[in-house]
Amino acid sequence: MRGELSPVVRRKHRGLVITRAGRGFSRRELEEVGLSVREARRLGIYVDVRRSSLRDENVKILREFLKMVKGGQP
């Protein structure tokens, strides 16, 4: 499950913006889709409590995952 559910993290390094896979979703991203940290961890979603950013692409990933889980689609 880790491969399909990885958040996008961006950072600056010497003027360049580097995009990589993050350690987990931020609290603000979880709140945007209506999940608490406890509920997310029960679903097997990794949470990075140190991050505070809100990325639209991560919210989209979470919404698609929740549709798949609640809808029962493979």
PDB file of C-alpha atoms in Angstrom:
ATOM      1  CA  MET A   1       0.000   0.000   0.000  1.00  0.00           C
ATOM      2  CA  ARG A   2       2.920   2.346   0.631  1.00  0.00           C
ATOM      3  CA  GLY A   3       3.779   2.633  -3.060  1.00  0.00           C
ATOM      4  CA  GLU A   4       0.368   3.848  -4.162  1.00  0.00           C
ATOM      5  CA  LEU A   5      -0.244   6.171  -1.227  1.00  0.00           C
ATOM      6  CA  SER A   6       2.787   8.419  -0.989  1.00  0.00           C
ATOM      7  CA  PRO A   7       2.514  12.180  -0.539  1.00  0.00           C
ATOM      8  CA  VAL A   8       4.396  14.739  -2.621  1.00  0.00           C
ATOM      9  CA  VAL A   9       6.830  17.002  -0.778  1.00  0.00           C
ATOM     10  CA  ARG A  10       8.598  20.010  -2.268  1.00  0.00           C
ATOM     11  CA  ARG A  11      11.584  21.871  -0.874  1.00  0.00           C
ATOM     12  CA  LYS A  12      14.094  24.429  -2.068  1.00  0.00           C
ATOM     13  CA  HIS A  13      17.778  23.662  -2.398  1.00  0.00           C
ATOM     14  CA  ARG A  14      20.134  26.296  -3.800  1.00  0.00           C
ATOM     15  CA  GLY A  15      17.312  27.978  -5.672  1.00  0.00           C
ATOM     16  CA  LEU A  16      15.913  24.780  -7.187  1.00  0.00           C
ATOM     17  CA  VAL A  17      12.607  23.246  -6.169  1.00  0.00           C
ATOM     18  CA  ILE A  18      13.055  19.554  -5.461  1.00  0.00           C
ATOM     19  CA  THR A  19      10.045  17.225  -5.501  1.00  0.00           C
ATOM     20  CA  ARG A  20      10.178  13.868  -3.757  1.00  0.00           C
ATOM     21  CA  ALA A  21       7.992  11.320  -2.015  1.00  0.00           C
ATOM     22  CA  GLY A  22       7.267  12.319   1.578  1.00  0.00           C
ATOM     23  CA  ARG A  23       7.168  10.350   4.806  1.00  0.00           C
ATOM     24  CA  GLY A  24       3.492  10.986   5.414  1.00  0.00           C
ATOM     25  CA  PHE A  25       0.558  13.325   5.006  1.00  0.00           C
ATOM     26  CA  SER A  26       0.294  16.508   7.087  1.00  0.00           C
ATOM     27  CA  ARG A  27      -2.425  17.199   9.640  1.00  0.00           C
ATOM     28  CA  ARG A  28      -3.853  19.987   7.490  1.00  0.00           C
ATOM     29  CA  GLU A  29      -4.172  17.644   4.507  1.00  0.00           C
ATOM     30  CA  LEU A  30      -5.985  15.102   6.666  1.00  0.00           C
ATOM     31  CA  GLU A  31      -8.340  17.753   8.049  1.00  0.00           C
ATOM     32  CA  GLU A  32      -9.139  18.874   4.501  1.00  0.00           C
ATOM     33  CA  VAL A  33     -10.562  15.425   3.677  1.00  0.00           C
ATOM     34  CA  GLY A  34     -12.228  15.023   7.071  1.00  0.00           C
ATOM     35  CA  LEU A  35      -9.874  12.593   8.811  1.00  0.00           C
ATOM     36  CA  SER A  36      -8.185  12.775  12.175  1.00  0.00           C
ATOM     37  CA  VAL A  37      -4.676  11.498  12.764  1.00  0.00           C
ATOM     38  CA  ARG A  38      -6.048   8.504  14.658  1.00  0.00           C
ATOM     39  CA  GLU A  39      -8.507   7.557  11.881  1.00  0.00           C
ATOM     40  CA  ALA A  40      -5.819   7.919   9.227  1.00  0.00           C
ATOM     41  CA  ARG A  41      -3.447   5.625  11.080  1.00  0.00           C
ATOM     42  CA  ARG A  42      -6.220   3.047  11.494  1.00  0.00           C
ATOM     43  CA  LEU A  43      -6.645   3.063   7.699  1.00  0.00           C
ATOM     44  CA  GLY A  44      -2.901   2.530   7.245  1.00  0.00           C
ATOM     45  CA  ILE A  45      -2.156   6.069   6.080  1.00  0.00           C
ATOM     46  CA  TYR A  46       1.232   7.394   7.141  1.00  0.00           C
ATOM     47  CA  VAL A  47       1.113  10.723   8.994  1.00  0.00           C
ATOM     48  CA  ASP A  48       4.029  13.153   9.309  1.00  0.00           C
ATOM     49  CA  VAL A  49       3.167  15.388  12.258  1.00  0.00           C
ATOM     50  CA  ARG A  50       6.183  17.624  11.591  1.00  0.00           C
ATOM     51  CA  ARG A  51       4.792  18.805   8.250  1.00  0.00           C
ATOM     52  CA  SER A  52       2.260  21.628   8.247  1.00  0.00           C
ATOM     53  CA  SER A  53       1.880  22.389   4.545  1.00  0.00           C
ATOM     54  CA  LEU A  54      -1.270  21.826   2.530  1.00  0.00           C
ATOM     55  CA  ARG A  55      -0.704  20.505  -0.998  1.00  0.00           C
ATOM     56  CA  ASP A  56      -3.640  20.130  -3.345  1.00  0.00           C
ATOM     57  CA  GLU A  57      -2.154  17.055  -5.020  1.00  0.00           C
ATOM     58  CA  ASN A  58      -1.889  15.290  -1.652  1.00  0.00           C
ATOM     59  CA  VAL A  59      -5.511  16.119  -0.832  1.00  0.00           C
ATOM     60  CA  LYS A  60      -6.507  14.679  -4.210  1.00  0.00           C
ATOM     61  CA  ILE A  61      -4.556  11.475  -3.488  1.00  0.00           C
ATOM     62  CA  LEU A  62      -6.286  11.121  -0.109  1.00  0.00           C
ATOM     63  CA  ARG A  63      -9.770  11.700  -1.565  1.00  0.00           C
ATOM     64  CA  GLU A  64      -9.215   9.039  -4.234  1.00  0.00           C
ATOM     65  CA  PHE A  65      -7.950   6.609  -1.595  1.00  0.00           C
ATOM     66  CA  LEU A  66     -10.989   7.222   0.618  1.00  0.00           C
ATOM     67  CA  LYS A  67     -13.346   6.670  -2.320  1.00  0.00           C
ATOM     68  CA  MET A  68     -11.618   3.363  -3.010  1.00  0.00           C
ATOM     69  CA  VAL A  69     -11.785   2.281   0.651  1.00  0.00           C
ATOM     70  CA  LYS A  70     -15.361   3.361   1.313  1.00  0.00           C
ATOM     71  CA  GLY A  71     -16.637   2.252  -2.087  1.00  0.00           C
ATOM     72  CA  GLY A  72     -15.034  -1.157  -1.830  1.00  0.00           C
ATOM     73  CA  GLN A  73     -13.362  -0.939  -5.233  1.00  0.00           C
ATOM     74  CA  PRO A  74     -10.214  -3.017  -5.780  1.00  0.00           C
TER      75      PRO A  74
END
